[in-house]
Coordinates of C-alpha atoms and ligand atoms in Angstrom, one line a residue:
X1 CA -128.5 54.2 42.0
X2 CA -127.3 57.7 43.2
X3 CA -125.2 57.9 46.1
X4 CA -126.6 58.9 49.7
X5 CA -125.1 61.9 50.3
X6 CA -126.6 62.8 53.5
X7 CA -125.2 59.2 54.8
X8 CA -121.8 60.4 53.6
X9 CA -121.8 63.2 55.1
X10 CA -123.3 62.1 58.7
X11 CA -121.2 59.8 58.5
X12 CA -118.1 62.2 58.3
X13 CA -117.4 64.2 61.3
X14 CA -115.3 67.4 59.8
X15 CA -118.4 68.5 57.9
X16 CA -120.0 69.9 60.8
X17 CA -116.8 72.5 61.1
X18 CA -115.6 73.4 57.5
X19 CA -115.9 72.6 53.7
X20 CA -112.9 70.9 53.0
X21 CA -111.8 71.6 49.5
X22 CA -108.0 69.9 50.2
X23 CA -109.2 66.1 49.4
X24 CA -106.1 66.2 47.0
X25 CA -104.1 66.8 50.3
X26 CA -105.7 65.1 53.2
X27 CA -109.2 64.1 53.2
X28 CA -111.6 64.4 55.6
X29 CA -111.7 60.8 57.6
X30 CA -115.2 59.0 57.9
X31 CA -115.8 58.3 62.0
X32 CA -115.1 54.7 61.4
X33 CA -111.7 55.8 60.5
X34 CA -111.0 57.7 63.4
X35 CA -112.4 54.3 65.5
X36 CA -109.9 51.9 63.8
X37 CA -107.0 54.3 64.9
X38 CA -108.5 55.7 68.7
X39 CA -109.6 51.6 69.3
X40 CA -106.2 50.0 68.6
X41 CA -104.3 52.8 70.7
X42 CA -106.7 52.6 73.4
X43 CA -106.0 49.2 73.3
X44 CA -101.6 49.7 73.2
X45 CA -102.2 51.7 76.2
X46 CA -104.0 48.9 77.8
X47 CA -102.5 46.1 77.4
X48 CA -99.1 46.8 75.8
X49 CA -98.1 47.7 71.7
X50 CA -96.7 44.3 71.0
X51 CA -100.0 42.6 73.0
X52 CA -102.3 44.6 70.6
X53 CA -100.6 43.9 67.6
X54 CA -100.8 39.7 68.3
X55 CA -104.6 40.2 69.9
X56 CA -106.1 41.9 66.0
X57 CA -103.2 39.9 63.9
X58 CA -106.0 39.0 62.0
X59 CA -107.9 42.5 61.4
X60 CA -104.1 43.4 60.3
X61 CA -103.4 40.6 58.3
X62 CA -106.8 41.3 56.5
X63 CA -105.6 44.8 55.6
X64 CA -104.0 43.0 52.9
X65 CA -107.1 41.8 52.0
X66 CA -109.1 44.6 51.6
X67 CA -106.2 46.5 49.6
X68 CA -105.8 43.9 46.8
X69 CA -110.3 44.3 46.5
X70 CA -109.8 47.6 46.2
X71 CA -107.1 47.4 43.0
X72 CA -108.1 43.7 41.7
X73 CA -104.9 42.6 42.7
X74 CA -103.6 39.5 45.3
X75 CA -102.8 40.1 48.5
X76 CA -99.4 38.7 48.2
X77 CA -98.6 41.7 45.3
X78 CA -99.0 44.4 48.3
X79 CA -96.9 46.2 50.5
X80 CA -98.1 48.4 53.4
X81 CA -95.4 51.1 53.8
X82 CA -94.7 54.8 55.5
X83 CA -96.8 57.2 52.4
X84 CA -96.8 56.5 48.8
X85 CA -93.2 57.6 48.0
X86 CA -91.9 55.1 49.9
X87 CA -94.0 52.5 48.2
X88 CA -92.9 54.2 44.8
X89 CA -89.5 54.4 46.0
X90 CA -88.8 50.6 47.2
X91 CA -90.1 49.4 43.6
X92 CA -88.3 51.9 42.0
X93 CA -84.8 52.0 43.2
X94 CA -85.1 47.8 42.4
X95 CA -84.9 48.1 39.3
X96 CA -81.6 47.4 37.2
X97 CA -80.4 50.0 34.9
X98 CA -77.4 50.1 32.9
X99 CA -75.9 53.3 31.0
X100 CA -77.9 53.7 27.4
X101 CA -81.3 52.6 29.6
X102 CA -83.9 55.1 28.7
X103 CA -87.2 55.8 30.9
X104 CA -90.2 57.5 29.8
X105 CA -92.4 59.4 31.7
X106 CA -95.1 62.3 31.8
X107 CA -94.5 65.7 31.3
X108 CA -97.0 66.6 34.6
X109 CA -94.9 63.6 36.6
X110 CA -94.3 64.5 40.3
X111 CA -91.4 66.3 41.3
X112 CA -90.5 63.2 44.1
X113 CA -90.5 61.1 40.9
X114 CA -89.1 62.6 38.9
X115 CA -85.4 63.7 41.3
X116 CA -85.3 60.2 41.7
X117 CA -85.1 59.3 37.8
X118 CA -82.7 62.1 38.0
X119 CA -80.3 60.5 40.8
X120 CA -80.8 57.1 39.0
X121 CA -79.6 59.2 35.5
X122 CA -76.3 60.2 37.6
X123 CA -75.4 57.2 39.0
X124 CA -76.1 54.9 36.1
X125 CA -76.2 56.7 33.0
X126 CA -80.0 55.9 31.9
X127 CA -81.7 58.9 29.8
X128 CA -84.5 60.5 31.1
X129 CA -86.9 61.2 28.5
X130 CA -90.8 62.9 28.5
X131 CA -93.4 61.8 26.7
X132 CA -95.0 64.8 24.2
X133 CA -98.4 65.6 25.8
X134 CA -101.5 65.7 23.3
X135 CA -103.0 69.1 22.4
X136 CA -105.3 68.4 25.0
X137 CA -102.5 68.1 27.9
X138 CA -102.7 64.4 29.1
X139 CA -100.0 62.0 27.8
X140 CA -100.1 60.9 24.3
X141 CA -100.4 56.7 23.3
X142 CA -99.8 57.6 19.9
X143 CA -95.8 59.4 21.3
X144 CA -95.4 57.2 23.2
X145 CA -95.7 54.2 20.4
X146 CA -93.3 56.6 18.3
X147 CA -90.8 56.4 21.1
X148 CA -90.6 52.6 22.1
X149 CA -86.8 50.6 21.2
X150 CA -85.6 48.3 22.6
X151 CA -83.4 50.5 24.8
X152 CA -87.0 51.8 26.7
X153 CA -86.7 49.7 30.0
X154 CA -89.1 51.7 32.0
X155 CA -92.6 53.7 31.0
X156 CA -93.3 55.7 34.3
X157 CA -96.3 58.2 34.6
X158 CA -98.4 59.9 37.4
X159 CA -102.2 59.0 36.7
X160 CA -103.3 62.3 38.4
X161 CA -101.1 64.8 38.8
X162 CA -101.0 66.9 42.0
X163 CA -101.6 70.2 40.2
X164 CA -104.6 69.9 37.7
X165 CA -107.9 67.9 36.7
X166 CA -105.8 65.9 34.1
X167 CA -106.3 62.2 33.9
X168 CA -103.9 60.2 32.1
X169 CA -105.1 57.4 29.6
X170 CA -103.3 54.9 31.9
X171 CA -105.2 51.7 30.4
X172 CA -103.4 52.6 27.0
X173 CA -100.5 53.3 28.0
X174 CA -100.6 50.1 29.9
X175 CA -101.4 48.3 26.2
X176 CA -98.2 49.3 25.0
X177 CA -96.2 48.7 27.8
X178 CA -97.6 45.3 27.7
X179 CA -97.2 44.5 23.8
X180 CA -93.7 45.8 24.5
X181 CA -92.6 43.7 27.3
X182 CA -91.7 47.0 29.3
X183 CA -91.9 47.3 32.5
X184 CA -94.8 50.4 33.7
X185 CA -95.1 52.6 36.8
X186 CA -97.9 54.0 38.3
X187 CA -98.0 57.0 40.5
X188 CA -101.9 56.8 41.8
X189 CA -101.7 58.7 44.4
X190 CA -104.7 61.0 43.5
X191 CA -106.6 58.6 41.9
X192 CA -106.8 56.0 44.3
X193 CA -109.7 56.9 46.1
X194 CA -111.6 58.6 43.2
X195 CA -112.5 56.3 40.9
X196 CA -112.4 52.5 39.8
X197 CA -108.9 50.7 39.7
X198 CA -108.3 47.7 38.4
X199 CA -104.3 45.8 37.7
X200 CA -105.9 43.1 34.9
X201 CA -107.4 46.2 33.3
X202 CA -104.6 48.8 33.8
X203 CA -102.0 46.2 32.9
X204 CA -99.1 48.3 34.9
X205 CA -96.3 46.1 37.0
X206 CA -96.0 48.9 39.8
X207 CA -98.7 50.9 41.1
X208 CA -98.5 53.4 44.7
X209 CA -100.8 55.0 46.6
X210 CA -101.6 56.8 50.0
X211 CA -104.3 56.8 52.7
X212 CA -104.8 60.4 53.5
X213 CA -105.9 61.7 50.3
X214 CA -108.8 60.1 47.9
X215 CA -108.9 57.3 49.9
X216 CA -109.9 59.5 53.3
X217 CA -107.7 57.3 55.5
X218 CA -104.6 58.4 57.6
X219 CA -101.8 60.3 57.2
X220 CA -98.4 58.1 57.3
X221 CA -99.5 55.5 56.1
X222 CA -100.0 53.8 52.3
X223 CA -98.9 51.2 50.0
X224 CA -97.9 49.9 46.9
X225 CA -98.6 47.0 44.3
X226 CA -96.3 45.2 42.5
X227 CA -96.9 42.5 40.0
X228 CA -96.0 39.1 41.4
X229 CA -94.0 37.9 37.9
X230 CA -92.3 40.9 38.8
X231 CA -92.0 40.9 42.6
X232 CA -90.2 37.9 42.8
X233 CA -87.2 39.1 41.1
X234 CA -86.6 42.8 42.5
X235 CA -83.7 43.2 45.3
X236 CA -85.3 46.1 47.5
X237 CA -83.0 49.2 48.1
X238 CA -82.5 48.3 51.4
X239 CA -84.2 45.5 53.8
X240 CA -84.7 44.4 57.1
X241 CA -85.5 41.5 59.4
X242 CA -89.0 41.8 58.0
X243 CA -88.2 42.0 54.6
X244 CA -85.6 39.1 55.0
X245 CA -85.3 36.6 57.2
X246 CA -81.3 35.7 58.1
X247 CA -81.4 31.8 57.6
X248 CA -77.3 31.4 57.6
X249 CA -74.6 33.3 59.1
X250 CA -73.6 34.4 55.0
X251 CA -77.2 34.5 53.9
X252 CA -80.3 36.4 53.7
X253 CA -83.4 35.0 52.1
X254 CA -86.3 37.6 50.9
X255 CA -89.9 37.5 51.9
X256 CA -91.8 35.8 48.9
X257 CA -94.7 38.5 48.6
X258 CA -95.3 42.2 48.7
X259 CA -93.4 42.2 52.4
X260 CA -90.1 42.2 51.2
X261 CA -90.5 46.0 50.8
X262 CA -91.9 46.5 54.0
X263 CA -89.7 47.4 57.4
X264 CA -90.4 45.8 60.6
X265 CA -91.4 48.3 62.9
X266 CA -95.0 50.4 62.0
X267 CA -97.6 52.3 63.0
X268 CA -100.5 49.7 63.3
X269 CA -103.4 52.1 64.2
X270 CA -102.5 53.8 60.7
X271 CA -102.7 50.5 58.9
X272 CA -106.0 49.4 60.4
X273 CA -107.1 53.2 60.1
X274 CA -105.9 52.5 56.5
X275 CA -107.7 49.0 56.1
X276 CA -110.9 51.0 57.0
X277 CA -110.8 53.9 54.7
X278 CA -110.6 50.6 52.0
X279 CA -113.3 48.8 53.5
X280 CA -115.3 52.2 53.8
X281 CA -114.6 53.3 50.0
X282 CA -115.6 49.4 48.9
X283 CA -119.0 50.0 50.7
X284 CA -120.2 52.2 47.8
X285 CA -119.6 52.3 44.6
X286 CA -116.1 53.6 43.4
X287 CA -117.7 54.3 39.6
X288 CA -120.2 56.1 41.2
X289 CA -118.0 57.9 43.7
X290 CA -115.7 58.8 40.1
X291 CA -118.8 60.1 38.6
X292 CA -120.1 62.1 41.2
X293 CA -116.8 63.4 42.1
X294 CA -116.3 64.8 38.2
X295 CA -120.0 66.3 38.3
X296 CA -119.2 68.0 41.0
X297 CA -115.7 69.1 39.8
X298 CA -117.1 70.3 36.7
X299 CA -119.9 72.7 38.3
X300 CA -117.2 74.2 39.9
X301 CA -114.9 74.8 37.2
X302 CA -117.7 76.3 35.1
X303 CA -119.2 78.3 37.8
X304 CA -115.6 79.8 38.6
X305 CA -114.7 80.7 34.4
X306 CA -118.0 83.0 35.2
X307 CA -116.2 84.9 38.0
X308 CA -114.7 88.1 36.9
X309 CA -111.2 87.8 36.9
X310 CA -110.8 84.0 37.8
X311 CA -109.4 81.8 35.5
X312 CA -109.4 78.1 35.6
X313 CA -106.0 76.6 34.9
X314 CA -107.2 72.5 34.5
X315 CA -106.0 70.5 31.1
X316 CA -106.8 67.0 30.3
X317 CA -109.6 65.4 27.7
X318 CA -111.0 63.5 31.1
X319 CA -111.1 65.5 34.1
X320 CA -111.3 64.4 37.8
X321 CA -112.3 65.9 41.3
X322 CA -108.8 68.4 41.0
X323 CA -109.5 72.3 40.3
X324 CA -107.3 74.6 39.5
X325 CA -107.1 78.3 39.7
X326 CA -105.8 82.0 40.1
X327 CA -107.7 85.3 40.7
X328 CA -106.5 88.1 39.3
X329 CA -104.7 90.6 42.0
X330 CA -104.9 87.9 44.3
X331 CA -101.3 85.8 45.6
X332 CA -103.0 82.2 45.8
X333 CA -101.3 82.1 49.3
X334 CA -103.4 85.0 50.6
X335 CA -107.0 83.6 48.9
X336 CA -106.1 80.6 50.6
X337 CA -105.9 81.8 53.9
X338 CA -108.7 84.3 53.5
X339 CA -111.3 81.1 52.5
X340 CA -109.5 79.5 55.7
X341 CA -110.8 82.3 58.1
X342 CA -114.3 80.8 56.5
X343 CA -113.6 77.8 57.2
X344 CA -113.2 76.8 53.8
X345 CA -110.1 74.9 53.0
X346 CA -108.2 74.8 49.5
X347 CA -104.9 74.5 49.1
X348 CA -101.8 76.2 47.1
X349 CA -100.5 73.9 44.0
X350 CA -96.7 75.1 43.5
X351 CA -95.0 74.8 40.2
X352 CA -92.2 73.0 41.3
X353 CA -94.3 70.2 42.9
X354 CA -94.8 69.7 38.8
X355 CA -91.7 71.6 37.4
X356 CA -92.0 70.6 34.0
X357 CA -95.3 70.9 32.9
X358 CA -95.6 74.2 35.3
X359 CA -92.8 75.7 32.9
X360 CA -94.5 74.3 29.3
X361 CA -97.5 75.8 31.1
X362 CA -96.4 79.1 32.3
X363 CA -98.4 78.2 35.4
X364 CA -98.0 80.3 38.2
X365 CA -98.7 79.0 41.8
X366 CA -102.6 77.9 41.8
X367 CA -105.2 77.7 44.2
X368 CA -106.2 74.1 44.3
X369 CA -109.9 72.9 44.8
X370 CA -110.4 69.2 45.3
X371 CA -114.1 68.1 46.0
X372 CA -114.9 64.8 47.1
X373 CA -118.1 63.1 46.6
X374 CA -119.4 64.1 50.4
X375 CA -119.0 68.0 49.4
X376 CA -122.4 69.5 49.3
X377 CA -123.6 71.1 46.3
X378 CA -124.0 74.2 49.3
X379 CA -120.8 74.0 50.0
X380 CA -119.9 74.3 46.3
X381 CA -121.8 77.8 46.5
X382 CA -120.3 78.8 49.3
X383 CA -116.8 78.4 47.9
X384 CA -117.7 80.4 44.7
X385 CA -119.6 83.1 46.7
X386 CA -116.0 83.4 49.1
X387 CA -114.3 83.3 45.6
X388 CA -116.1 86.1 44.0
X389 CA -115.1 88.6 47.0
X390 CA -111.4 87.6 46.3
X391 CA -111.0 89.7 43.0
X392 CA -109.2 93.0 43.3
Ligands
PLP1 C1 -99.2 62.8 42.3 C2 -98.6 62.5 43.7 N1 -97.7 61.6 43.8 C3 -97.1 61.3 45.0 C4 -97.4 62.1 46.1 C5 -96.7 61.8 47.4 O1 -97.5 61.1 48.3 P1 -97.0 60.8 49.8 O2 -96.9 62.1 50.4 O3 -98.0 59.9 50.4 O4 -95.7 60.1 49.7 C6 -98.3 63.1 46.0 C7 -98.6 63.9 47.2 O5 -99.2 65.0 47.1 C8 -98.9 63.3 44.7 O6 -99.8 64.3 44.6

């Protein structure tokens, strides 16, 4: 069956006012998005925030729900939290480490990432080490294997990074993480969204993600996964009276599931906006959405390596929705804006966002395309046409 694009797209009110190339960013929201959000404030206005909240308890509560659908997870293994570095964070920062620890991770890993490793290195001596890439740029099983002892307490990797088409081979990572009995990160913040996940398959114990990006949900809000085996025995960084509940004057006793990384106070608009960008992505087909979404991302990557001057920056054996590139004689900042005043929207990848694999790279800041699967194929040629009047 081939997705209906036209639905898509009627269905998403932005399109009527620019091609948004920034899904890596923010997305645009489908309308039923915007409803979730506008309804439940409408409704705080009217009858009071805490009123609201206890009148669609169970449109929150299912939230949950949709979230653990979307992953193949349980409901209990999910926390809904501020943006995916706070859900990354919270798991993270609960981990024990002692002095000797080493963690692996990717050499694209995100910078947010990877300055936490690096706090976590000062305070408790763990070495931070990177997985060689393959020849082809995404993360190689085969190093990795080479690298596991049993000092290895933590395999870590970003399964899209925020500054190329690259798709990390998370399943076989997740094989040796698994025959290992070592614990495994994701950071799936741009995958999320744009194409099938699934915990049993992936085999990882941590997994964040966001609701503005792939997922076309709203800003400030997204969540995180963490294996129940797991869950039960992390101490969160810090916690609160939602977290914990205070059953003696000298004791504290932790939520049993995925709220124990949670705080008390949130914006519940953004989690039912978030709940609906689930429910809206779980009405089609996320294999097909992936598929459409690379088709798409490959016309453009070809069409641009024919521009004079362009050149197309993307690594990775399998590619996703994320394009990257420069045109010669043109800063990235000013193209960007220029396809702005079309009403074209791209974005500017930095290298520090990705400071290591920037550097191995020599990649210089980079326009970023990111289509979704509700870009037109006309939208497609109007980007390439605005692109070829760039050069020079
Ligand atoms: C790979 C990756 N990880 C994490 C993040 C951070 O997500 P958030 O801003 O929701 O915390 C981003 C944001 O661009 C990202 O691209």
């Amino acid at each position: 069956m081939t997705m209906d694009i036209a639905r898509a797209r009627a269905e998403t009110p932005g399109v009527d006012h620019v091609a948004h190339f920034n899904n890596a960013g923010s997305s645009l929201m489908p309308g039923c998005v915007l409803d979730a959000q506008v309804d439940h404030l409408t409704l705080e206005a009217s009858i009071g925030g805490y009123e609201a909240a206890d009148r669609e308890a169970e449109r929150i509560d299912n939230v949950y729900t949709s979230i653990a659908r979307l992953i193949g997870a349980h409901r209990d293994e999910i926390a809904v939290v501020e943006n995916a570095t706070v859900g990354w964070d919270m798991a993270f920062y609960a981990l024990p480490f002692a002095e000797g620890d080493r963690i692996l991770t990717a050499e694209a890993e995100y910078a947010a990432n990877f300055v936490a490793y690096l706090q976590v290195a000062k305070r408790t001596g763990v070495r931070v080490e990177i997985i060689p890439s393959a020849p082809t740029g995404e993360t190689s099983p085969e190093a990795l294997e080479n690298m596991i002892d049993e000092r290895v307490k933590l395999i870590s990797v970003t399964h899209v990074p925020t500054n190329g088409g690259l798709v990390n081979p998370v399943e076989e990572i997740g094989r040796i993480a698994r025959r290992n009995g070592i614990t495994y990160i994701i950071d799936a913040c741009q995958s999320v969204g744009q194409m099938p996940m699934d915990m049993e398959r992936i085999q990882c114990d941590v997994l964040s993600a966001t609701g503005r990006k792939y997922l076309r949900g709203p800003r400030g809000v997204g969540f995180v996964y963490v294996r129940k085996a797991l869950l039960k025995t992390l101490e969160p960084p810090f916690i609160d009276l939602r977290s914990s509940t205070w059953v003696a004057p000298e004791r504290y006793e932790l939520s049993p599931d995925g709220r124990r990384f949670e705080n008390w106070e949130n914006n519940y608009a953004a989690k039912l906006g978030l709940g609906a960008a689930v429910d809206y992505a779980l009405s089609w087909d996320l294999a097909e959405i992936e598929a459409r979404v690379t088709r798409l991302a490959e016309t453009l990557r070809r069409e641009l390596a024919a521009i004079s001057g362009a050149t197309v920056w993307d690594t990775g054996q399998k590619k996703c929705g994320i394009v990257t590139f420069t045109v010669e004689g043109t800063d990235p900042r000013e193209a960007k804006n220029r396809l702005g005043g079309q009403n074209i929207n791209v974005s500017v990848s930095n290298p520090s966002s990705t400071l290591l694999d920037a550097t191995a790279r020599r990649l210089p800041p980079v326009i970023r395309a990111s289509v979704h699967y509700f870009n037109s194929e006309e939208e497609l040629d109007r980007l390439l046409a605005a692109v070829s009047t760039l050069a020079g």
